[in-house]
Amino acid sequence: MGFPFEPATWDGVSGPIFMGYGSVMPGVFTVISIGLCIAALVIGQRAEAAKYSKYK
């Protein structure tokens, strides 16, 4: 993969590398991912509860 700068040290870095630095987008993406994780857990729990009730 390699180091993105010619000298393999952090001496040549003068600014942020992360493109979303200083914006609201990292927070938005975090909220979206939390929502997706909760949705997956809820949908999975409902499916498992339905299957369990059939065998109970």
mmCIF file of N, CA and C in Angstrom:
data_model
loop_
_atom_site.group_PDB
_atom_site.id
_atom_site.type_symbol
_atom_site.label_atom_id
_atom_site.label_comp_id
_atom_site.label_asym_id
_atom_site.label_seq_id
_atom_site.Cartn_x
_atom_site.Cartn_y
_atom_site.Cartn_z
ATOM 1 N N MET A 1 0.823 -1.177 0.000
ATOM 2 C CA MET A 1 0.000 0.000 0.000
ATOM 3 C C MET A 1 0.872 1.247 0.000
ATOM 4 N N GLY A 2 1.847 1.317 0.843
ATOM 5 C CA GLY A 2 2.800 2.414 0.792
ATOM 6 C C GLY A 2 2.361 3.647 1.552
ATOM 7 N N PHE A 3 3.300 4.551 1.677
ATOM 8 C CA PHE A 3 3.066 5.810 2.376
ATOM 9 C C PHE A 3 2.766 6.875 1.331
ATOM 10 N N PRO A 4 1.778 7.760 1.538
ATOM 11 C CA PRO A 4 1.375 8.683 0.478
ATOM 12 C C PRO A 4 2.329 9.844 0.226
ATOM 13 N N PHE A 5 3.402 9.970 1.005
ATOM 14 C CA PHE A 5 4.335 11.073 0.829
ATOM 15 C C PHE A 5 5.705 10.538 0.454
ATOM 16 N N GLU A 6 6.482 11.349 -0.225
ATOM 17 C CA GLU A 6 7.800 10.917 -0.696
ATOM 18 C C GLU A 6 8.715 10.501 0.447
ATOM 19 N N PRO A 7 9.021 11.371 1.417
ATOM 20 C CA PRO A 7 9.775 10.871 2.570
ATOM 21 C C PRO A 7 8.811 10.123 3.495
ATOM 22 N N ALA A 8 9.195 8.970 3.960
ATOM 23 C CA ALA A 8 8.298 8.136 4.770
ATOM 24 C C ALA A 8 8.262 8.606 6.221
ATOM 25 N N THR A 9 8.021 9.895 6.408
ATOM 26 C CA THR A 9 7.857 10.457 7.747
ATOM 27 C C THR A 9 6.670 11.411 7.722
ATOM 28 N N TRP A 10 6.258 11.858 8.884
ATOM 29 C CA TRP A 10 5.157 12.805 8.977
ATOM 30 C C TRP A 10 5.646 14.256 8.868
ATOM 31 N N ASP A 11 6.921 14.471 8.580
ATOM 32 C CA ASP A 11 7.461 15.829 8.485
ATOM 33 C C ASP A 11 6.874 16.610 7.311
ATOM 34 N N GLY A 12 6.526 15.941 6.243
ATOM 35 C CA GLY A 12 6.012 16.618 5.056
ATOM 36 C C GLY A 12 4.527 16.932 5.108
ATOM 37 N N VAL A 13 3.853 16.534 6.152
ATOM 38 C CA VAL A 13 2.412 16.756 6.257
ATOM 39 C C VAL A 13 2.170 18.136 6.858
ATOM 40 N N SER A 14 1.460 18.988 6.124
ATOM 41 C CA SER A 14 1.232 20.343 6.622
ATOM 42 C C SER A 14 -0.233 20.600 6.959
ATOM 43 N N GLY A 15 -1.133 19.763 6.525
ATOM 44 C CA GLY A 15 -2.555 19.982 6.786
ATOM 45 C C GLY A 15 -3.274 18.670 7.012
ATOM 46 N N PRO A 16 -4.569 18.752 7.237
ATOM 47 C CA PRO A 16 -5.328 17.530 7.473
ATOM 48 C C PRO A 16 -5.412 16.677 6.206
ATOM 49 N N ILE A 17 -5.365 15.381 6.387
ATOM 50 C CA ILE A 17 -5.476 14.460 5.263
ATOM 51 C C ILE A 17 -6.935 14.062 5.052
ATOM 52 N N PHE A 18 -7.701 13.995 6.137
ATOM 53 C CA PHE A 18 -9.100 13.586 6.062
ATOM 54 C C PHE A 18 -9.907 14.646 5.322
ATOM 55 N N MET A 19 -10.606 14.259 4.268
ATOM 56 C CA MET A 19 -11.317 15.213 3.416
ATOM 57 C C MET A 19 -12.497 15.875 4.126
ATOM 58 N N GLY A 20 -13.097 15.187 5.096
ATOM 59 C CA GLY A 20 -14.265 15.728 5.766
ATOM 60 C C GLY A 20 -13.945 16.542 6.997
ATOM 61 N N TYR A 21 -12.688 16.865 7.214
ATOM 62 C CA TYR A 21 -12.270 17.603 8.398
ATOM 63 C C TYR A 21 -12.926 18.983 8.428
ATOM 64 N N GLY A 22 -13.547 19.303 9.536
ATOM 65 C CA GLY A 22 -14.161 20.609 9.696
ATOM 66 C C GLY A 22 -15.574 20.712 9.154
ATOM 67 N N SER A 23 -16.142 19.635 8.671
ATOM 68 C CA SER A 23 -17.507 19.678 8.153
ATOM 69 C C SER A 23 -18.423 18.851 9.045
ATOM 70 N N VAL A 24 -19.680 18.841 8.725
ATOM 71 C CA VAL A 24 -20.672 18.121 9.515
ATOM 72 C C VAL A 24 -20.849 16.680 9.015
ATOM 73 N N MET A 25 -20.286 16.341 7.875
ATOM 74 C CA MET A 25 -20.531 15.039 7.256
ATOM 75 C C MET A 25 -20.084 13.839 8.087
ATOM 76 N N PRO A 26 -18.968 13.863 8.809
ATOM 77 C CA PRO A 26 -18.642 12.702 9.629
ATOM 78 C C PRO A 26 -19.738 12.398 10.665
ATOM 79 N N GLY A 27 -20.327 13.420 11.232
ATOM 80 C CA GLY A 27 -21.419 13.216 12.177
ATOM 81 C C GLY A 27 -22.658 12.658 11.502
ATOM 82 N N VAL A 28 -22.940 13.148 10.307
ATOM 83 C CA VAL A 28 -24.095 12.656 9.556
ATOM 84 C C VAL A 28 -23.911 11.178 9.208
ATOM 85 N N PHE A 29 -22.729 10.828 8.721
ATOM 86 C CA PHE A 29 -22.470 9.433 8.370
ATOM 87 C C PHE A 29 -22.496 8.532 9.604
ATOM 88 N N THR A 30 -22.057 9.048 10.743
ATOM 89 C CA THR A 30 -22.115 8.266 11.978
ATOM 90 C C THR A 30 -23.560 8.016 12.385
ATOM 91 N N VAL A 31 -24.404 9.021 12.300
ATOM 92 C CA VAL A 31 -25.821 8.850 12.642
ATOM 93 C C VAL A 31 -26.499 7.883 11.673
ATOM 94 N N ILE A 32 -26.177 7.980 10.402
ATOM 95 C CA ILE A 32 -26.742 7.051 9.418
ATOM 96 C C ILE A 32 -26.316 5.625 9.724
ATOM 97 N N SER A 33 -25.043 5.412 10.040
ATOM 98 C CA SER A 33 -24.565 4.055 10.314
ATOM 99 C C SER A 33 -25.163 3.509 11.607
ATOM 100 N N ILE A 34 -25.359 4.363 12.606
ATOM 101 C CA ILE A 34 -26.011 3.918 13.840
ATOM 102 C C ILE A 34 -27.445 3.502 13.543
ATOM 103 N N GLY A 35 -28.132 4.289 12.740
ATOM 104 C CA GLY A 35 -29.509 3.944 12.359
ATOM 105 C C GLY A 35 -29.588 2.629 11.609
ATOM 106 N N LEU A 36 -28.649 2.399 10.689
ATOM 107 C CA LEU A 36 -28.636 1.139 9.950
ATOM 108 C C LEU A 36 -28.356 -0.056 10.861
ATOM 109 N N CYS A 37 -27.459 0.118 11.817
ATOM 110 C CA CYS A 37 -27.160 -0.965 12.754
ATOM 111 C C CYS A 37 -28.375 -1.286 13.625
ATOM 112 N N ILE A 38 -29.049 -0.258 14.111
ATOM 113 C CA ILE A 38 -30.245 -0.486 14.932
ATOM 114 C C ILE A 38 -31.338 -1.151 14.097
ATOM 115 N N ALA A 39 -31.512 -0.704 12.850
ATOM 116 C CA ALA A 39 -32.515 -1.322 11.976
ATOM 117 C C ALA A 39 -32.198 -2.801 11.739
ATOM 118 N N ALA A 40 -30.942 -3.125 11.522
ATOM 119 C CA ALA A 40 -30.558 -4.522 11.315
ATOM 120 C C ALA A 40 -30.835 -5.357 12.560
ATOM 121 N N LEU A 41 -30.559 -4.798 13.733
ATOM 122 C CA LEU A 41 -30.837 -5.529 14.967
ATOM 123 C C LEU A 41 -32.328 -5.743 15.175
ATOM 124 N N VAL A 42 -33.122 -4.728 14.910
ATOM 125 C CA VAL A 42 -34.581 -4.846 15.097
ATOM 126 C C VAL A 42 -35.167 -5.842 14.109
ATOM 127 N N ILE A 43 -34.778 -5.750 12.850
ATOM 128 C CA ILE A 43 -35.296 -6.668 11.832
ATOM 129 C C ILE A 43 -34.857 -8.098 12.136
ATOM 130 N N GLY A 44 -33.619 -8.273 12.542
ATOM 131 C CA GLY A 44 -33.136 -9.608 12.896
ATOM 132 C C GLY A 44 -33.845 -10.186 14.098
ATOM 133 N N GLN A 45 -34.104 -9.360 15.105
ATOM 134 C CA GLN A 45 -34.816 -9.829 16.298
ATOM 135 C C GLN A 45 -36.238 -10.242 15.954
ATOM 136 N N ARG A 46 -36.905 -9.467 15.118
ATOM 137 C CA ARG A 46 -38.273 -9.817 14.714
ATOM 138 C C ARG A 46 -38.294 -11.130 13.945
ATOM 139 N N ALA A 47 -37.343 -11.326 13.053
ATOM 140 C CA ALA A 47 -37.287 -12.563 12.271
ATOM 141 C C ALA A 47 -37.005 -13.756 13.174
ATOM 142 N N GLU A 48 -36.080 -13.600 14.109
ATOM 143 C CA GLU A 48 -35.770 -14.700 15.023
ATOM 144 C C GLU A 48 -36.932 -14.996 15.965
ATOM 145 N N ALA A 49 -37.627 -13.963 16.426
ATOM 146 C CA ALA A 49 -38.778 -14.172 17.303
ATOM 147 C C ALA A 49 -39.895 -14.897 16.564
ATOM 148 N N ALA A 50 -40.096 -14.563 15.301
ATOM 149 C CA ALA A 50 -41.118 -15.244 14.497
ATOM 150 C C ALA A 50 -40.764 -16.718 14.288
ATOM 151 N N LYS A 51 -39.503 -17.006 14.012
ATOM 152 C CA LYS A 51 -39.079 -18.392 13.838
ATOM 153 C C LYS A 51 -39.187 -19.178 15.141
ATOM 154 N N TYR A 52 -38.834 -18.545 16.247
ATOM 155 C CA TYR A 52 -38.885 -19.210 17.537
ATOM 156 C C TYR A 52 -40.324 -19.521 17.934
ATOM 157 N N SER A 53 -41.239 -18.612 17.631
ATOM 158 C CA SER A 53 -42.634 -18.838 18.006
ATOM 159 C C SER A 53 -43.254 -19.994 17.222
ATOM 160 N N LYS A 54 -42.740 -20.272 16.020
ATOM 161 C CA LYS A 54 -43.236 -21.405 15.242
ATOM 162 C C LYS A 54 -42.849 -22.737 15.878
ATOM 163 N N TYR A 55 -41.695 -22.804 16.518
ATOM 164 C CA TYR A 55 -41.201 -24.051 17.087
ATOM 165 C C TYR A 55 -41.543 -24.198 18.559
ATOM 166 N N LYS A 56 -42.092 -23.175 19.155
ATOM 167 C CA LYS A 56 -42.387 -23.204 20.576
ATOM 168 C C LYS A 56 -43.574 -24.043 20.919
#
